[in-house]
Amino acid sequence: VQLAESGGGSVQAGGSLGLSCAASGFTDRPYCMAWFRQSPGKEREGVAFVAVDGGTGYADSVRGRFTISQDNDRNSVYLQMTELTSDDTAMYYCAARSTWPCALRVYRYDAWGQGTQVTVSS
């Protein structure tokens, strides 16, 4: 499975940004698609996931501000981020897992993109 993220960039605090992830190279569509992020000196953390049946889950830190969605026809997943703060500054990674469950744990995901940088300035 190949995952390619796009849409990162710089934004001021309080602003919005959208990320996209295009998945290819799989025979069976991954059950779970997720976004993780990692800041310098910190561990990679889960942000949100979406299951093939449409179920979603979010980290407490982003719930109510971020929305994950998917386009099954295009094999893509999206992350709409609003009310951004400097704490959201990180490299954002798209990840895929072939089976349930879709918990936001790094070790559960076996395919990763290269990442896209999001920088929020205050």
PDB file of C-alpha atoms in Angstrom:
ATOM      1  CA  VAL A   1       0.000   0.000   0.000  1.00  0.00           C
ATOM      2  CA  GLN A   2       1.290   3.437  -0.896  1.00  0.00           C
ATOM      3  CA  LEU A   3       0.040   6.510   0.919  1.00  0.00           C
ATOM      4  CA  ALA A   4       0.671  10.052  -0.259  1.00  0.00           C
ATOM      5  CA  GLU A   5      -0.222  13.039   1.892  1.00  0.00           C
ATOM      6  CA  SER A   6      -0.761  16.576   0.666  1.00  0.00           C
ATOM      7  CA  GLY A   7      -2.145  19.858   1.899  1.00  0.00           C
ATOM      8  CA  GLY A   8       0.223  20.787   4.692  1.00  0.00           C
ATOM      9  CA  GLY A   9       1.509  24.300   5.132  1.00  0.00           C
ATOM     10  CA  SER A  10       1.647  27.280   7.434  1.00  0.00           C
ATOM     11  CA  VAL A  11      -1.346  28.940   9.021  1.00  0.00           C
ATOM     12  CA  GLN A  12      -1.977  31.415  11.795  1.00  0.00           C
ATOM     13  CA  ALA A  13      -3.489  30.352  15.074  1.00  0.00           C
ATOM     14  CA  GLY A  14      -7.244  30.143  14.848  1.00  0.00           C
ATOM     15  CA  GLY A  15      -7.106  29.285  11.179  1.00  0.00           C
ATOM     16  CA  SER A  16      -8.026  26.166   9.237  1.00  0.00           C
ATOM     17  CA  LEU A  17      -6.208  23.721   7.017  1.00  0.00           C
ATOM     18  CA  GLY A  18      -7.142  20.574   5.138  1.00  0.00           C
ATOM     19  CA  LEU A  19      -5.002  17.501   4.529  1.00  0.00           C
ATOM     20  CA  SER A  20      -5.492  14.782   1.940  1.00  0.00           C
ATOM     21  CA  CYS A  21      -4.151  11.247   1.669  1.00  0.00           C
ATOM     22  CA  ALA A  22      -4.328   9.181  -1.495  1.00  0.00           C
ATOM     23  CA  ALA A  23      -3.996   5.416  -1.093  1.00  0.00           C
ATOM     24  CA  SER A  24      -2.942   3.056  -3.867  1.00  0.00           C
ATOM     25  CA  GLY A  25      -1.432  -0.339  -4.478  1.00  0.00           C
ATOM     26  CA  PHE A  26      -3.759  -2.436  -2.355  1.00  0.00           C
ATOM     27  CA  THR A  27      -5.874  -5.402  -3.386  1.00  0.00           C
ATOM     28  CA  ASP A  28      -8.336  -5.075  -0.510  1.00  0.00           C
ATOM     29  CA  ARG A  29      -9.146  -1.623   0.776  1.00  0.00           C
ATOM     30  CA  PRO A  30      -7.660  -1.070   4.224  1.00  0.00           C
ATOM     31  CA  TYR A  31     -10.232  -1.375   6.993  1.00  0.00           C
ATOM     32  CA  CYS A  32      -8.819   1.596   8.879  1.00  0.00           C
ATOM     33  CA  MET A  33      -7.303   4.822   7.641  1.00  0.00           C
ATOM     34  CA  ALA A  34      -5.891   7.256  10.153  1.00  0.00           C
ATOM     35  CA  TRP A  35      -3.925  10.416  10.728  1.00  0.00           C
ATOM     36  CA  PHE A  36      -1.069  10.597  13.194  1.00  0.00           C
ATOM     37  CA  ARG A  37       1.254  13.467  14.010  1.00  0.00           C
ATOM     38  CA  GLN A  38       4.679  13.927  15.481  1.00  0.00           C
ATOM     39  CA  SER A  39       6.389  17.018  16.834  1.00  0.00           C
ATOM     40  CA  PRO A  40      10.170  17.268  17.362  1.00  0.00           C
ATOM     41  CA  GLY A  41      11.171  15.470  20.533  1.00  0.00           C
ATOM     42  CA  LYS A  42       7.748  13.887  20.994  1.00  0.00           C
ATOM     43  CA  GLU A  43       6.321  10.489  20.233  1.00  0.00           C
ATOM     44  CA  ARG A  44       4.039   9.976  17.292  1.00  0.00           C
ATOM     45  CA  GLU A  45       0.429  10.287  18.397  1.00  0.00           C
ATOM     46  CA  GLY A  46      -2.886   9.361  16.884  1.00  0.00           C
ATOM     47  CA  VAL A  47      -5.177  12.130  15.702  1.00  0.00           C
ATOM     48  CA  ALA A  48      -8.179  10.489  14.059  1.00  0.00           C
ATOM     49  CA  PHE A  49      -9.274   7.352  12.258  1.00  0.00           C
ATOM     50  CA  VAL A  50     -12.036   6.376   9.875  1.00  0.00           C
ATOM     51  CA  ALA A  51     -13.161   2.819   9.292  1.00  0.00           C
ATOM     52  CA  VAL A  52     -14.395   1.405   6.011  1.00  0.00           C
ATOM     53  CA  ASP A  53     -17.937   1.417   7.447  1.00  0.00           C
ATOM     54  CA  GLY A  54     -17.649   5.131   8.218  1.00  0.00           C
ATOM     55  CA  GLY A  55     -17.012   4.867  11.927  1.00  0.00           C
ATOM     56  CA  THR A  56     -14.639   7.496  13.256  1.00  0.00           C
ATOM     57  CA  GLY A  57     -12.567   8.176  16.339  1.00  0.00           C
ATOM     58  CA  TYR A  58     -10.608  11.175  17.548  1.00  0.00           C
ATOM     59  CA  ALA A  59      -7.949  12.059  20.040  1.00  0.00           C
ATOM     60  CA  ASP A  60      -9.309  14.159  22.887  1.00  0.00           C
ATOM     61  CA  SER A  61      -6.999  17.013  21.905  1.00  0.00           C
ATOM     62  CA  VAL A  62      -8.644  17.446  18.488  1.00  0.00           C
ATOM     63  CA  ARG A  63     -12.215  16.305  19.027  1.00  0.00           C
ATOM     64  CA  GLY A  64     -14.618  19.017  17.962  1.00  0.00           C
ATOM     65  CA  ARG A  65     -11.960  20.825  15.912  1.00  0.00           C
ATOM     66  CA  PHE A  66     -10.804  18.199  13.412  1.00  0.00           C
ATOM     67  CA  THR A  67     -12.946  16.138  11.078  1.00  0.00           C
ATOM     68  CA  ILE A  68     -11.814  13.016   9.256  1.00  0.00           C
ATOM     69  CA  SER A  69     -13.618  11.851   6.153  1.00  0.00           C
ATOM     70  CA  GLN A  70     -13.106   9.487   3.266  1.00  0.00           C
ATOM     71  CA  ASP A  71     -13.919   9.128  -0.374  1.00  0.00           C
ATOM     72  CA  ASN A  72     -14.108   5.433  -1.120  1.00  0.00           C
ATOM     73  CA  ASP A  73     -14.323   5.919  -4.867  1.00  0.00           C
ATOM     74  CA  ARG A  74     -11.061   7.818  -4.875  1.00  0.00           C
ATOM     75  CA  ASN A  75      -9.441   5.787  -2.141  1.00  0.00           C
ATOM     76  CA  SER A  76      -8.692   8.952  -0.275  1.00  0.00           C
ATOM     77  CA  VAL A  77      -8.991  10.171   3.282  1.00  0.00           C
ATOM     78  CA  TYR A  78      -9.108  13.767   4.437  1.00  0.00           C
ATOM     79  CA  LEU A  79      -8.504  15.702   7.619  1.00  0.00           C
ATOM     80  CA  GLN A  80     -10.154  19.076   8.014  1.00  0.00           C
ATOM     81  CA  MET A  81      -8.541  21.029  10.828  1.00  0.00           C
ATOM     82  CA  THR A  82     -10.061  24.142  12.384  1.00  0.00           C
ATOM     83  CA  GLU A  83      -9.277  26.383  15.347  1.00  0.00           C
ATOM     84  CA  LEU A  84      -5.641  25.494  14.988  1.00  0.00           C
ATOM     85  CA  THR A  85      -3.195  26.308  17.762  1.00  0.00           C
ATOM     86  CA  SER A  86       0.569  26.136  18.039  1.00  0.00           C
ATOM     87  CA  ASP A  87       0.144  22.771  19.773  1.00  0.00           C
ATOM     88  CA  ASP A  88      -1.080  21.383  16.461  1.00  0.00           C
ATOM     89  CA  THR A  89       2.263  22.103  14.798  1.00  0.00           C
ATOM     90  CA  ALA A  90       3.667  18.738  13.702  1.00  0.00           C
ATOM     91  CA  MET A  91       4.428  16.435  10.830  1.00  0.00           C
ATOM     92  CA  TYR A  92       1.161  14.736   9.941  1.00  0.00           C
ATOM     93  CA  TYR A  93       1.192  11.155   8.676  1.00  0.00           C
ATOM     94  CA  CYS A  94      -1.448   9.109   6.943  1.00  0.00           C
ATOM     95  CA  ALA A  95      -1.594   5.452   7.981  1.00  0.00           C
ATOM     96  CA  ALA A  96      -3.505   2.346   6.997  1.00  0.00           C
ATOM     97  CA  ARG A  97      -4.439  -0.881   8.730  1.00  0.00           C
ATOM     98  CA  SER A  98      -5.948  -3.851   6.957  1.00  0.00           C
ATOM     99  CA  THR A  99      -8.185  -5.131   9.768  1.00  0.00           C
ATOM    100  CA  TRP A 100     -10.281  -4.037  12.752  1.00  0.00           C
ATOM    101  CA  PRO A 101      -9.783  -2.515  15.329  1.00  0.00           C
ATOM    102  CA  CYS A 102      -8.936   1.003  14.313  1.00  0.00           C
ATOM    103  CA  ALA A 103      -7.561   2.224  17.650  1.00  0.00           C
ATOM    104  CA  LEU A 104      -5.124   5.117  17.420  1.00  0.00           C
ATOM    105  CA  ARG A 105      -2.014   3.161  18.294  1.00  0.00           C
ATOM    106  CA  VAL A 106       1.080   3.477  16.139  1.00  0.00           C
ATOM    107  CA  TYR A 107       1.893  -0.238  16.344  1.00  0.00           C
ATOM    108  CA  ARG A 108      -1.473  -1.214  14.900  1.00  0.00           C
ATOM    109  CA  TYR A 109      -0.797   0.426  11.538  1.00  0.00           C
ATOM    110  CA  ASP A 110       1.405  -1.203   8.950  1.00  0.00           C
ATOM    111  CA  ALA A 111       1.459   1.302   6.099  1.00  0.00           C
ATOM    112  CA  TRP A 112       2.600   4.892   6.383  1.00  0.00           C
ATOM    113  CA  GLY A 113       2.981   7.918   4.188  1.00  0.00           C
ATOM    114  CA  GLN A 114       5.981  10.235   4.157  1.00  0.00           C
ATOM    115  CA  GLY A 115       4.208  12.968   6.065  1.00  0.00           C
ATOM    116  CA  THR A 116       3.230  16.562   5.467  1.00  0.00           C
ATOM    117  CA  GLN A 117       4.260  19.456   7.698  1.00  0.00           C
ATOM    118  CA  VAL A 118       1.705  21.649   9.440  1.00  0.00           C
ATOM    119  CA  THR A 119       2.991  24.782  11.132  1.00  0.00           C
ATOM    120  CA  VAL A 120       0.718  27.016  13.195  1.00  0.00           C
ATOM    121  CA  SER A 121       2.072  30.419  14.145  1.00  0.00           C
ATOM    122  CA  SER A 122       0.701  32.411  17.056  1.00  0.00           C
TER     123      SER A 122
END
